[in-house]
Coordinates of C-alpha atoms and ligand atoms in Angstrom, one line a residue:
M1 CA -13.1 -13.0 13.1
D2 CA -14.5 -9.9 11.7
L3 CA -11.7 -8.1 10.4
L4 CA -13.1 -4.9 8.9
P5 CA -13.6 -2.8 11.9
L6 CA -10.0 -3.5 12.8
L7 CA -9.1 -2.6 9.1
K8 CA -10.8 0.7 9.5
S9 CA -9.4 1.6 13.0
Q10 CA -6.0 0.3 12.7
F11 CA -5.1 1.1 9.0
G12 CA -8.0 3.8 8.1
F13 CA -9.2 1.5 5.1
S14 CA -12.7 1.0 4.5
G15 CA -12.4 -2.3 2.6
F16 CA -10.1 -5.0 1.5
R17 CA -8.9 -4.7 -2.0
S18 CA -8.9 -7.8 -4.3
G19 CA -7.0 -10.9 -3.0
Q20 CA -5.9 -9.0 0.5
R21 CA -8.7 -10.6 2.6
E22 CA -7.9 -14.0 1.2
A23 CA -4.2 -13.7 1.7
I24 CA -4.5 -12.5 5.3
E25 CA -6.8 -15.2 6.5
S26 CA -4.5 -17.7 4.9
V27 CA -1.6 -16.3 7.1
L28 CA -3.6 -16.2 10.2
S29 CA -4.4 -19.7 9.9
G30 CA -0.7 -20.5 9.7
K31 CA -0.5 -21.6 6.2
D32 CA 2.5 -20.8 3.7
T33 CA 1.1 -18.1 1.5
L34 CA 2.1 -16.9 -1.7
A35 CA 0.2 -13.7 -2.9
I36 CA 0.7 -12.6 -6.5
L37 CA -0.8 -9.2 -6.9
P38 CA 0.2 -6.2 -9.2
T39 CA 2.3 -3.5 -8.2
G40 CA 0.3 -1.0 -6.1
A41 CA -2.6 -3.8 -5.1
G42 CA -1.5 -3.4 -1.3
K43 CA 0.7 -6.3 -0.5
S44 CA 2.0 -4.7 2.4
L45 CA -1.2 -5.0 4.2
I46 CA -1.0 -8.7 3.7
Y47 CA 1.6 -9.0 6.6
Q48 CA 1.2 -5.7 8.2
F49 CA -2.5 -6.7 9.3
P50 CA -1.8 -10.0 10.9
A51 CA 1.4 -8.8 12.5
S52 CA -0.6 -5.9 14.2
L53 CA -2.9 -8.5 15.8
Q54 CA 0.0 -10.6 17.4
K55 CA 0.6 -10.1 21.2
D56 CA 4.1 -10.9 21.6
K57 CA 5.3 -12.6 18.2
L58 CA 7.4 -11.1 15.7
T59 CA 6.9 -10.7 11.9
L60 CA 10.1 -10.8 10.0
V61 CA 10.2 -9.1 6.7
I62 CA 12.9 -9.6 4.3
S63 CA 12.9 -6.7 1.7
P64 CA 15.5 -5.5 -0.9
L65 CA 14.4 -2.2 -0.8
I66 CA 16.6 -0.4 1.6
A67 CA 15.1 2.8 0.3
L68 CA 11.8 1.9 1.4
M69 CA 12.5 0.4 4.8
K70 CA 12.7 3.6 6.6
D71 CA 9.3 4.7 5.1
Q72 CA 7.6 1.4 5.9
T73 CA 8.7 1.5 9.3
E74 CA 7.7 5.0 9.9
S75 CA 4.2 4.3 8.7
L76 CA 3.9 1.5 10.9
L77 CA 5.0 3.2 13.8
A78 CA 2.5 6.0 13.0
K79 CA -0.3 3.3 13.2
G80 CA 0.8 2.4 16.6
I81 CA 2.4 -0.9 15.5
P82 CA 6.1 -1.2 17.0
A83 CA 8.4 -1.9 14.3
A84 CA 12.0 -1.2 13.1
F85 CA 14.4 -1.8 10.3
C86 CA 17.8 -3.3 10.3
N87 CA 20.0 -2.6 7.2
S88 CA 23.7 -1.2 6.4
T89 CA 22.5 2.3 6.7
L90 CA 22.6 2.0 10.6
D91 CA 25.7 1.4 12.4
E92 CA 26.8 -2.0 14.2
L93 CA 25.6 -0.5 17.6
E94 CA 22.1 0.5 16.3
Q95 CA 21.8 -2.8 14.6
M96 CA 22.4 -4.8 17.7
K97 CA 20.1 -2.5 19.8
I98 CA 17.2 -3.3 17.3
L99 CA 18.0 -7.0 17.2
S100 CA 17.9 -7.1 20.9
D101 CA 14.6 -5.5 21.1
A102 CA 13.3 -8.1 18.7
V103 CA 14.4 -10.8 20.7
K104 CA 12.9 -9.3 23.9
G105 CA 9.5 -9.1 22.1
N106 CA 9.5 -5.4 21.9
L107 CA 8.8 -5.4 18.3
K108 CA 5.8 -6.5 16.2
V109 CA 7.5 -6.1 12.8
L110 CA 11.3 -6.1 11.8
L111 CA 12.3 -5.3 8.2
V112 CA 15.7 -6.7 7.3
S113 CA 17.6 -6.7 4.0
P114 CA 18.6 -10.0 2.6
E115 CA 22.3 -9.4 3.2
R116 CA 21.7 -8.8 6.9
A117 CA 19.3 -11.7 7.2
L118 CA 21.9 -14.1 5.8
S119 CA 25.0 -12.8 7.4
P120 CA 26.7 -15.2 9.8
G121 CA 25.9 -13.1 12.8
F122 CA 22.3 -12.9 12.2
F123 CA 21.2 -16.6 12.5
K124 CA 22.3 -16.7 16.2
I125 CA 19.9 -13.9 17.0
F126 CA 17.2 -15.3 14.7
K127 CA 17.1 -18.5 16.5
E128 CA 16.1 -16.7 19.8
M129 CA 13.3 -14.9 17.9
N130 CA 9.6 -15.7 18.9
L131 CA 8.3 -15.7 15.1
F132 CA 4.6 -15.3 14.1
A133 CA 5.6 -15.5 10.3
L134 CA 8.7 -14.9 7.9
V135 CA 7.7 -12.5 5.2
V136 CA 9.6 -12.3 1.7
D137 CA 8.6 -9.1 0.2
E138 CA 9.6 -8.9 -3.7
A139 CA 9.7 -12.8 -3.7
H140 CA 10.4 -12.7 -7.4
C141 CA 13.9 -11.8 -6.6
V142 CA 14.8 -15.6 -5.9
S143 CA 14.2 -16.3 -9.7
Q144 CA 16.7 -15.9 -12.4
W145 CA 13.7 -15.7 -14.6
G146 CA 12.3 -12.8 -12.8
H147 CA 13.8 -9.2 -13.6
D148 CA 15.6 -8.5 -10.5
F149 CA 17.5 -11.4 -9.5
R150 CA 19.2 -11.3 -6.1
P151 CA 21.6 -14.4 -5.3
E152 CA 21.0 -14.0 -1.6
Y153 CA 17.4 -14.7 -1.9
R154 CA 18.0 -18.3 -2.8
Q155 CA 19.6 -19.0 0.7
I156 CA 16.2 -17.9 2.5
H157 CA 14.9 -21.1 2.9
L158 CA 17.9 -22.1 5.5
L159 CA 16.3 -19.6 8.0
R160 CA 13.3 -21.8 8.5
E161 CA 15.0 -25.3 8.0
R162 CA 17.5 -24.3 10.8
H163 CA 15.3 -22.5 13.4
P164 CA 14.5 -24.7 16.5
R165 CA 10.8 -23.6 16.3
P166 CA 10.0 -24.1 12.5
Q167 CA 6.2 -24.0 12.8
F168 CA 5.8 -20.3 11.5
P169 CA 4.4 -19.8 8.0
V170 CA 6.3 -18.1 5.2
L171 CA 4.5 -15.2 3.4
A172 CA 6.0 -14.4 -0.1
L173 CA 4.8 -11.3 -1.9
T174 CA 5.2 -10.5 -5.5
A175 CA 3.8 -8.8 -8.4
T176 CA 5.4 -11.4 -10.9
A177 CA 3.1 -14.3 -11.6
T178 CA 4.7 -16.2 -14.5
M179 CA 4.6 -19.9 -13.9
K180 CA 8.6 -20.2 -14.2
V181 CA 8.9 -17.5 -11.5
R182 CA 6.0 -19.1 -9.3
I183 CA 7.6 -22.4 -9.4
D184 CA 10.9 -21.0 -8.6
V185 CA 9.7 -19.0 -5.6
Q186 CA 7.9 -21.9 -4.0
A187 CA 10.8 -24.2 -4.4
A188 CA 13.7 -21.8 -3.3
L189 CA 11.9 -20.7 -0.3
G190 CA 10.9 -24.1 0.7
M191 CA 7.2 -23.3 0.9
R192 CA 4.8 -26.2 1.9
S193 CA 1.7 -26.7 -0.2
P194 CA 1.2 -23.0 -0.2
N195 CA -2.1 -21.2 -0.6
V196 CA -1.4 -19.2 -3.9
I197 CA -3.7 -15.8 -4.2
L198 CA -3.7 -14.5 -7.7
S199 CA -5.7 -11.6 -8.6
T200 CA -6.2 -10.0 -12.2
F201 CA -3.5 -8.0 -14.1
F202 CA -6.0 -6.5 -16.2
R203 CA -5.8 -2.7 -15.8
P204 CA -8.9 -1.2 -17.7
N205 CA -8.1 2.5 -17.2
L206 CA -4.7 2.1 -19.0
K207 CA -4.0 2.6 -22.6
F208 CA -1.0 0.7 -23.7
S209 CA 0.8 1.4 -27.0
V210 CA 4.1 0.8 -28.9
E211 CA 5.9 3.2 -31.1
Y212 CA 8.9 2.3 -33.4
P213 CA 11.3 5.4 -33.6
S214 CA 14.3 4.5 -35.7
T215 CA 16.6 7.2 -34.5
E216 CA 17.4 8.7 -31.5
R217 CA 16.3 12.1 -32.7
D218 CA 13.1 10.7 -33.6
K219 CA 12.7 9.4 -30.1
A220 CA 13.4 12.8 -28.7
D221 CA 10.9 14.6 -30.9
R222 CA 8.3 12.0 -30.2
L223 CA 9.2 12.4 -26.1
L224 CA 8.6 16.3 -26.6
E225 CA 5.5 15.8 -28.4
L226 CA 3.9 13.3 -25.8
L227 CA 5.2 15.7 -22.8
E228 CA 3.5 18.6 -24.5
P229 CA 1.0 18.8 -21.6
W230 CA 3.7 19.0 -19.0
K231 CA 5.4 22.1 -20.7
E232 CA 6.0 24.9 -18.3
N233 CA 3.1 27.1 -17.4
R234 CA 0.7 24.6 -18.3
K235 CA -1.7 23.8 -15.2
F236 CA -0.8 20.5 -13.4
A237 CA -1.5 17.5 -15.6
G238 CA -0.7 14.7 -13.2
R239 CA 2.9 13.2 -13.1
T240 CA 4.7 11.4 -15.6
I241 CA 7.8 9.0 -15.5
V242 CA 10.3 8.4 -18.4
Y243 CA 12.0 5.2 -17.9
C244 CA 15.6 4.6 -19.5
A245 CA 17.6 1.7 -19.4
T246 CA 21.0 3.1 -18.7
R247 CA 22.1 6.1 -16.5
K248 CA 23.9 7.7 -19.4
K249 CA 20.5 7.9 -21.3
T250 CA 18.7 9.1 -18.2
D251 CA 21.2 11.9 -17.9
E252 CA 20.9 12.8 -21.6
V253 CA 17.1 12.8 -21.6
F254 CA 17.0 14.8 -18.5
E255 CA 19.1 17.3 -20.0
L256 CA 17.1 17.4 -23.2
L257 CA 14.0 18.1 -21.1
K258 CA 15.5 20.7 -19.0
D259 CA 16.8 22.4 -21.9
F260 CA 13.1 22.6 -23.3
G261 CA 11.9 24.1 -20.2
F262 CA 10.3 21.2 -18.4
S263 CA 10.4 21.0 -14.5
V264 CA 12.1 17.5 -14.5
G265 CA 14.1 15.4 -12.1
K266 CA 16.3 12.3 -12.4
Y267 CA 16.5 9.3 -10.5
H268 CA 19.3 6.5 -10.9
A269 CA 21.5 4.5 -8.6
G270 CA 24.6 6.7 -9.5
R271 CA 23.1 9.6 -7.4
T272 CA 23.9 10.2 -3.7
D273 CA 21.4 9.3 -1.3
G274 CA 20.5 12.8 -0.4
I275 CA 20.0 13.9 -4.1
R276 CA 17.7 10.9 -4.7
E277 CA 15.8 11.7 -1.6
R278 CA 15.3 15.3 -2.6
T279 CA 14.4 14.2 -6.1
Q280 CA 11.8 11.9 -4.9
N281 CA 10.3 14.6 -2.7
A282 CA 10.1 16.9 -5.3
Y283 CA 8.6 14.4 -7.2
S284 CA 5.9 13.5 -4.6
T285 CA 5.0 17.0 -3.8
G286 CA 4.3 17.7 -7.6
K287 CA 6.9 20.4 -7.7
V288 CA 8.6 18.4 -10.3
P289 CA 5.9 16.4 -12.0
V290 CA 8.2 14.7 -14.7
L291 CA 10.7 12.2 -13.7
V292 CA 13.3 10.6 -15.9
A293 CA 14.7 7.6 -14.2
T294 CA 16.1 4.0 -14.3
N295 CA 14.3 1.0 -12.9
A296 CA 16.1 2.1 -9.6
F297 CA 12.9 4.3 -9.3
G298 CA 9.7 2.9 -8.7
M299 CA 9.3 -0.1 -6.2
G300 CA 6.8 0.9 -4.0
M301 CA 6.9 4.6 -4.6
D302 CA 3.5 4.9 -6.1
Q303 CA 1.7 8.2 -6.7
P304 CA -1.8 7.8 -7.6
D305 CA -2.0 10.3 -10.4
V306 CA 0.7 9.2 -12.8
R307 CA -1.0 10.0 -16.1
L308 CA 1.9 8.7 -18.4
V309 CA 4.6 6.3 -18.3
I310 CA 7.2 6.5 -21.3
H311 CA 9.6 3.5 -21.8
Y312 CA 12.4 5.7 -23.7
Q313 CA 14.3 2.3 -24.0
V314 CA 12.9 -1.2 -23.8
P315 CA 13.2 -2.6 -20.2
S316 CA 14.9 -6.0 -19.4
S317 CA 11.7 -8.2 -19.3
L318 CA 8.0 -8.1 -19.6
E319 CA 7.5 -8.4 -16.0
A320 CA 9.7 -5.2 -15.5
Y321 CA 7.7 -3.4 -18.2
Y322 CA 4.3 -4.4 -16.6
Q323 CA 5.6 -3.5 -13.2
E324 CA 7.1 0.0 -14.3
A325 CA 4.2 0.9 -16.7
G326 CA 1.6 -0.3 -14.0
R327 CA 2.7 2.7 -11.9
A328 CA 0.4 4.8 -14.2
G329 CA -3.3 5.3 -13.3
R330 CA -3.2 4.2 -9.8
D331 CA -6.3 6.4 -9.3
N332 CA -8.1 4.4 -11.6
E333 CA -8.4 7.4 -13.8
P334 CA -7.3 7.1 -17.5
A335 CA -3.5 6.9 -18.1
S336 CA -1.0 6.0 -20.8
C337 CA 1.8 3.7 -21.4
V338 CA 4.0 4.1 -24.1
L339 CA 7.1 1.8 -25.1
F340 CA 9.7 3.2 -27.6
Y341 CA 10.7 0.0 -29.4
K342 CA 14.1 0.1 -31.2
N343 CA 16.2 -2.7 -32.1
A344 CA 19.4 -1.0 -30.9
D345 CA 18.0 -0.8 -27.4
V346 CA 17.1 -4.5 -27.5
A347 CA 20.9 -5.1 -28.0
T348 CA 21.8 -2.6 -25.1
Q349 CA 19.7 -4.6 -22.8
A350 CA 21.0 -8.0 -23.9
F351 CA 24.5 -6.7 -23.4
M352 CA 23.8 -5.5 -19.9
L353 CA 21.9 -8.8 -19.2
S354 CA 24.8 -10.8 -20.4
K355 CA 27.2 -8.9 -18.0
E356 CA 25.2 -9.9 -14.9
T357 CA 26.8 -12.8 -13.1
N358 CA 26.1 -16.2 -14.3
F359 CA 22.9 -15.2 -15.9
K360 CA 22.2 -16.8 -19.1
G361 CA 18.3 -16.1 -19.5
G362 CA 18.8 -12.6 -20.9
D363 CA 17.9 -13.4 -24.4
T364 CA 14.8 -15.5 -23.2
L365 CA 13.6 -12.4 -21.2
L366 CA 13.9 -10.0 -23.9
K367 CA 12.3 -12.3 -26.5
H368 CA 9.0 -11.7 -24.8
I369 CA 9.5 -7.9 -25.0
K370 CA 10.2 -8.5 -28.8
E371 CA 7.0 -10.4 -29.2
Y372 CA 5.0 -8.0 -27.3
A373 CA 6.2 -5.2 -29.4
N374 CA 5.7 -7.1 -32.9
K375 CA 2.6 -9.0 -32.2
E376 CA -0.6 -7.6 -33.6
E377 CA -2.7 -8.8 -30.5
C378 CA -4.4 -6.7 -27.8
R379 CA -1.4 -5.4 -25.5
Q380 CA -3.3 -6.2 -22.4
V381 CA -4.2 -9.6 -23.7
Q382 CA -0.7 -10.4 -24.2
L383 CA 0.4 -9.0 -20.7
C384 CA -2.1 -10.7 -18.8
A385 CA -1.3 -14.0 -20.9
Y386 CA 2.2 -13.6 -20.0
F387 CA 1.2 -13.7 -16.4
G388 CA -0.9 -16.7 -17.1
E389 CA -4.2 -14.9 -17.2
E390 CA -6.7 -15.0 -20.1
I391 CA -8.9 -11.9 -20.6
K392 CA -10.9 -10.2 -23.5
S393 CA -9.4 -7.5 -25.6
C394 CA -9.2 -4.0 -23.7
G395 CA -10.7 -1.8 -26.5
T396 CA -8.1 0.9 -25.8
C397 CA -4.4 -0.1 -26.7
D398 CA -3.0 0.9 -29.9
I399 CA -3.9 -2.6 -31.6
C400 CA -7.3 -2.5 -30.3
L401 CA -8.2 0.8 -31.7
Q402 CA -7.0 -0.1 -35.3
S403 CA -7.7 -2.9 -37.7
G404 CA -4.7 -5.1 -38.7
S405 CA -4.2 -3.5 -42.0
S406 CA -4.2 0.1 -40.7
A407 CA -2.0 -0.9 -38.3
D408 CA 0.6 -2.3 -41.2
R409 CA 0.2 0.8 -42.9
E410 CA 0.9 2.9 -40.1
K411 CA 4.0 0.8 -39.3
F412 CA 5.0 1.1 -42.8
I413 CA 4.6 5.1 -42.9
R414 CA 6.7 5.1 -39.8
T415 CA 9.7 3.1 -41.1
E416 CA 9.5 5.4 -44.2
E417 CA 9.6 8.6 -42.2
A418 CA 12.3 7.3 -40.1
K419 CA 14.4 6.5 -43.3
L420 CA 13.7 10.1 -44.5
R421 CA 14.8 11.4 -41.3
K422 CA 18.1 9.3 -41.3
K423 CA 18.8 10.7 -44.7
E424 CA 18.3 14.1 -43.3
E425 CA 20.8 13.4 -40.5
K426 CA 23.4 12.3 -42.9
R427 CA 22.9 15.5 -45.1
N428 CA 23.6 17.7 -41.7
Y429 CA 27.4 17.4 -42.1
D430 CA 29.7 20.2 -41.5
F431 CA 32.4 20.7 -44.2
D432 CA 35.6 22.3 -43.3
E433 CA 37.4 24.5 -45.9
S434 CA 39.6 21.7 -47.5
E435 CA 36.8 19.3 -47.9
E436 CA 34.7 22.2 -49.7
S437 CA 37.6 23.0 -52.0
S438 CA 37.7 19.3 -52.9
I439 CA 34.2 19.6 -54.2
L440 CA 35.0 22.9 -56.0
Q441 CA 38.2 21.5 -57.7
F442 CA 36.6 18.6 -59.0
L443 CA 33.7 21.0 -60.6
S444 CA 36.4 23.1 -62.0
Q445 CA 38.1 20.2 -63.7
F446 CA 34.9 18.6 -64.9
P447 CA 32.4 21.4 -65.7
A448 CA 28.9 20.7 -66.8
T449 CA 30.0 16.9 -67.1
F450 CA 28.2 15.2 -64.1
G451 CA 25.1 15.6 -61.7
K452 CA 25.3 15.9 -58.3
N453 CA 24.7 12.2 -57.4
L454 CA 27.5 10.9 -59.4
I455 CA 29.9 13.8 -58.0
A456 CA 28.9 13.0 -54.7
K457 CA 29.4 9.1 -55.2
T458 CA 32.6 9.8 -56.8
L459 CA 34.2 12.1 -54.1
A460 CA 32.7 9.6 -51.4
G461 CA 34.6 6.7 -53.1
K462 CA 31.5 4.7 -53.9
L463 CA 32.1 1.7 -56.6
T464 CA 28.5 2.0 -58.0
K465 CA 27.4 1.0 -61.5
D466 CA 27.4 4.5 -62.9
V467 CA 30.8 5.3 -61.1
L468 CA 32.2 2.2 -62.8
R469 CA 30.3 3.3 -66.3
Y470 CA 32.2 6.6 -66.3
R471 CA 35.5 5.0 -65.0
L472 CA 35.4 7.5 -62.2
E473 CA 37.0 4.9 -59.9
R474 CA 40.2 5.7 -61.6
N475 CA 39.7 9.5 -61.1
P476 CA 42.1 11.0 -58.8
F477 CA 39.1 12.6 -57.0
H478 CA 37.6 9.1 -56.4
G479 CA 37.5 8.7 -52.6
Q480 CA 38.9 11.9 -51.8
L481 CA 36.0 12.8 -49.4
K482 CA 35.5 9.3 -48.2
Q483 CA 34.9 10.1 -44.8
I484 CA 31.8 12.1 -45.5
P485 CA 28.3 10.9 -46.3
E486 CA 27.4 10.8 -50.1
E487 CA 24.3 12.5 -48.8
A488 CA 26.0 15.4 -47.4
I489 CA 27.8 16.2 -50.5
V490 CA 24.8 16.0 -52.4
A491 CA 23.3 18.6 -50.0
K492 CA 26.3 20.9 -49.9
L493 CA 26.0 20.8 -54.0
E494 CA 22.2 21.6 -53.7
F495 CA 23.0 24.5 -51.2
W496 CA 25.5 26.0 -53.7
V497 CA 23.1 25.7 -56.4
E498 CA 20.4 27.6 -54.3
N499 CA 23.3 30.1 -53.8
K500 CA 24.3 30.4 -57.4
K501 CA 27.5 29.5 -56.5
V502 CA 27.1 26.4 -58.9
L503 CA 24.9 26.7 -61.8
V504 CA 23.0 23.9 -63.7
S505 CA 23.2 23.1 -67.2
G506 CA 20.8 20.6 -69.1
N507 CA 17.2 19.8 -68.0
K508 CA 16.7 16.2 -68.3
Y509 CA 20.3 15.4 -67.0
P510 CA 21.2 18.4 -65.1
K511 CA 25.0 18.9 -64.9
L512 CA 26.9 21.3 -62.6
Y513 CA 29.3 23.9 -63.3
L514 CA 31.0 26.6 -61.0
S515 CA 29.5 30.1 -61.7
G516 CA 32.0 32.4 -63.4
S517 CA 33.4 29.4 -65.4
S518 CA 31.8 28.3 -68.7
P519 CA 29.8 25.3 -69.1
V520 CA 32.1 23.7 -71.6
K521 CA 30.9 20.1 -71.6
R522 CA 33.2 17.4 -72.0
K523 CA 32.3 14.8 -74.5
L524 CA 30.3 12.5 -72.5
G525 CA 26.7 11.4 -72.4
S526 CA 24.5 12.9 -75.7
D527 CA 22.2 15.3 -74.0
S528 CA 20.4 17.5 -76.5
S529 CA 19.7 20.3 -74.1
E530 CA 23.5 20.8 -73.7
G531 CA 24.5 24.3 -72.7
Q532 CA 21.0 25.2 -71.6
T533 CA 21.2 26.9 -68.3
K534 CA 18.5 26.4 -65.9
V535 CA 17.2 29.5 -64.3
K536 CA 17.1 29.3 -60.4
K537 CA 15.3 31.6 -58.1
P538 CA 17.7 33.3 -55.9
P539 CA 17.9 32.3 -52.1
T540 CA 15.4 34.0 -50.0
L541 CA 16.3 35.9 -47.1
N542 CA 14.8 33.4 -44.7
S543 CA 16.8 30.8 -46.1
Q544 CA 20.0 32.7 -45.6
I545 CA 19.0 33.4 -42.0
L546 CA 18.1 29.9 -41.7
R547 CA 21.7 28.7 -42.9
E548 CA 23.4 31.2 -40.6
L549 CA 21.4 29.8 -37.6
M550 CA 22.2 26.2 -38.6
N551 CA 25.8 27.2 -38.8
Y552 CA 25.7 28.6 -35.5
R553 CA 23.8 25.8 -33.9
D554 CA 26.4 23.2 -35.4
R555 CA 29.2 25.2 -34.1
K556 CA 27.4 25.1 -30.8
S557 CA 26.7 21.6 -30.7
R558 CA 30.6 20.9 -31.4
Q559 CA 31.5 23.2 -28.7
L560 CA 29.2 21.8 -26.1
K561 CA 29.5 18.3 -27.4
W562 CA 25.7 18.0 -27.6
K563 CA 23.9 16.4 -30.2
K564 CA 22.5 19.0 -32.8
F565 CA 19.0 18.4 -32.0
M566 CA 19.6 19.2 -28.3
V567 CA 20.7 22.7 -29.2
F568 CA 18.0 23.4 -31.5
Q569 CA 16.0 21.4 -34.0
N570 CA 15.7 22.5 -37.5
P571 CA 12.0 23.3 -37.3
V572 CA 12.7 25.7 -34.3
L573 CA 15.2 27.3 -36.3
K574 CA 13.1 27.7 -39.2
R575 CA 10.4 29.4 -36.9
I576 CA 12.9 31.8 -35.7
A577 CA 14.2 32.7 -39.1
E578 CA 10.5 33.3 -40.1
R579 CA 9.7 35.2 -37.1
K580 CA 12.9 37.0 -36.8
P581 CA 12.3 38.1 -33.3
S582 CA 14.3 41.2 -32.0
T583 CA 14.0 40.8 -28.3
L584 CA 14.8 37.7 -25.8
G585 CA 11.0 38.0 -25.1
E586 CA 9.9 37.7 -28.7
L587 CA 12.5 34.8 -29.0
E588 CA 11.2 33.1 -26.0
A589 CA 7.6 33.2 -27.4
T590 CA 8.8 31.2 -30.1
K591 CA 7.4 27.6 -30.1
G592 CA 10.4 25.3 -29.3
V593 CA 12.5 27.8 -27.4
G594 CA 12.4 27.8 -23.5
P595 CA 13.6 29.9 -21.0
A596 CA 17.0 27.7 -20.6
K597 CA 17.6 28.0 -24.4
V598 CA 17.2 31.9 -24.4
E599 CA 19.4 32.1 -21.4
R600 CA 22.1 30.2 -23.1
F601 CA 21.8 31.2 -26.7
G602 CA 19.7 34.0 -26.8
N603 CA 22.0 36.9 -27.2
E604 CA 24.0 35.3 -29.9
I605 CA 21.0 34.6 -31.8
L606 CA 19.7 37.9 -31.6
E607 CA 23.1 39.2 -33.0
I608 CA 22.8 37.1 -35.9
L609 CA 19.3 38.1 -36.8
Q610 CA 20.5 41.8 -36.5
K611 CA 22.8 41.2 -39.4
F612 CA 19.9 40.6 -41.5
Q613 CA 17.7 43.8 -40.5
Ligands
LIG701 P1 2.3 -3.0 -3.4 O1 3.3 -3.6 -2.2 O2 1.2 -4.2 -3.8 O3 2.8 -2.5 -4.6 P2 1.5 -1.4 -1.4 O4 1.4 -2.5 -0.1 O5 2.6 -0.6 -1.3 O6 1.4 -2.2 -2.7 O7 0.2 -0.5 -1.1 C1 -0.2 0.5 -2.3 C2 -0.8 1.6 -1.6 O8 -2.0 1.1 -1.5 C3 -0.4 2.1 -0.4 O9 -0.6 3.5 -0.5 C4 -1.5 1.6 0.6 O10 -1.7 2.4 1.5 C5 -2.7 1.5 -0.3 N1 -3.9 0.4 0.0 C6 -3.5 -0.8 0.4 N2 -4.6 -1.4 1.0 C7 -5.4 -0.7 0.9 C8 -7.0 -0.9 1.0 N3 -7.5 -2.0 1.4 N4 -7.7 0.3 0.8 C9 -7.3 1.4 0.5 N5 -5.9 1.7 0.1 C10 -5.2 0.5 0.4
LIG702 MG1 5.3 -3.8 -2.0
LIG703 ZN1 -6.3 -3.9 -26.2

């Protein structure tokens, strides 16, 4: 039979995509069929096309995607194919009416949720149905090795086994092709020597890469960098999806992006259907081109022009990663997929997986993500190998574009940078008055005796070699500020030195004393440059402004319970201090300050700046 004219007239497509024809012919010949095609490859057509050819037979589709059933039904109806769906969003009466339509032969396609299909009442009606085929969409849900296990799926085989006329074929559709999942699907659905149709997982237009941010702040910085093309007033650059593992993180990243002036939506299971629908609409019309989402978003909601998919946290498995990242570049134009890999996020996933009922495979699933992130092998070679396919290097991923050694170097630099940032974060502590006075008292009791590091270690209660050498562990000040990071005390001392509140004596071994007191050095050490005062340049105007702005930022972050960098990042404050804007407009023109920030903080910042004019 020539299928092409029908494809054109009924579905409006000019040709079959890879795997579609083969799978459709297999179903039409009555064979059990397992079609494994990547997300977006067009698996729905594989049941819709044969179903549309039937005169009085029903195609029953089990799908876990309640959110999509309505859309799919409407799209079938639009093509003149009588279809309906049946799930918990309808009331009892509506459900009964639809099921009776199905039995009467008024429908060609009926979509049901697995809960509905396996509920006690359903089977009685199911026995009466004149079936052409039983379709199991997202069939990997039967498998504990998949990323989306649904216990109900394991009962599906009973439907055919108990049907009085069990001659109809089972068609299983999935984008997950690992051997384990494949074997599970066939066995659990009771498939009889099925035709397996498998198409390539290689995506030539996608550029995969992994980044290794070591702090949350690092991630936020990088995210903002990557999203630069989506910033307000830029011309439409296609869509982007930022995937998070938890709702909490989704909320956090959403707020961050909103504050930085992005048109951004968020999507997770904790929101009401209405809000989710609105978000989806805003996203698909392009009004909101950036979406922050958990894995609740995605299945089937493909937009052709997703240019960037960022995984802000690792997903629960490599399949999940491939599916979610694979939503990029559906239009075959270049697109990027960036995975932020951080050990703490792997731990979060492990924890969430362990909480899921009787599920012990979590570590194994995550092992593959770890390997993917840590192996120096073409990303797409790795992904395809995971799905049982061998390909040549992609030539565009982060591994392909660098030699092994430069990759190592990059990694090294990255960790070093991350360490520095971490240190910077520790230095960012807000002292209260009594904490400050502990330091000052120490200085007044031991003028020009110790350097900043030893002072900090002593107050922070460290027991390092040099602390012990000077017997500072017996000093009453030892551990008086043990709640404060050592780095923060050092930073404070440096700040005071810069302000000349504290002076320095000695060059080779600089010792600190309070300004206004005399540098009478105690009998310690044998520094020849004793008594010599280092001349420090006075603090500049900009650094004073910056300090004020930082204080203000820190205060706000405490009030709002936000992370400091979410209020303002240091580089942004620095720019403000340099430019000294005098109007809200000028403030908004500063890089890193969006309209949302101006609205919230603008007037107060201008007030601070006025003090210095
Ligand atoms: P999957 O279930 O494999 O993720 P879908 O069935 O949802 O994919 O189809 C993805 C998109 O591809 C849909 O917009 C669909 O209309 C389109 N599509 C499917 N088959 C074809 C084809 N032969 N030619 C053009 N577009 C197609
Ligand atoms: Mg699908
Ligand atoms: Zn590659």
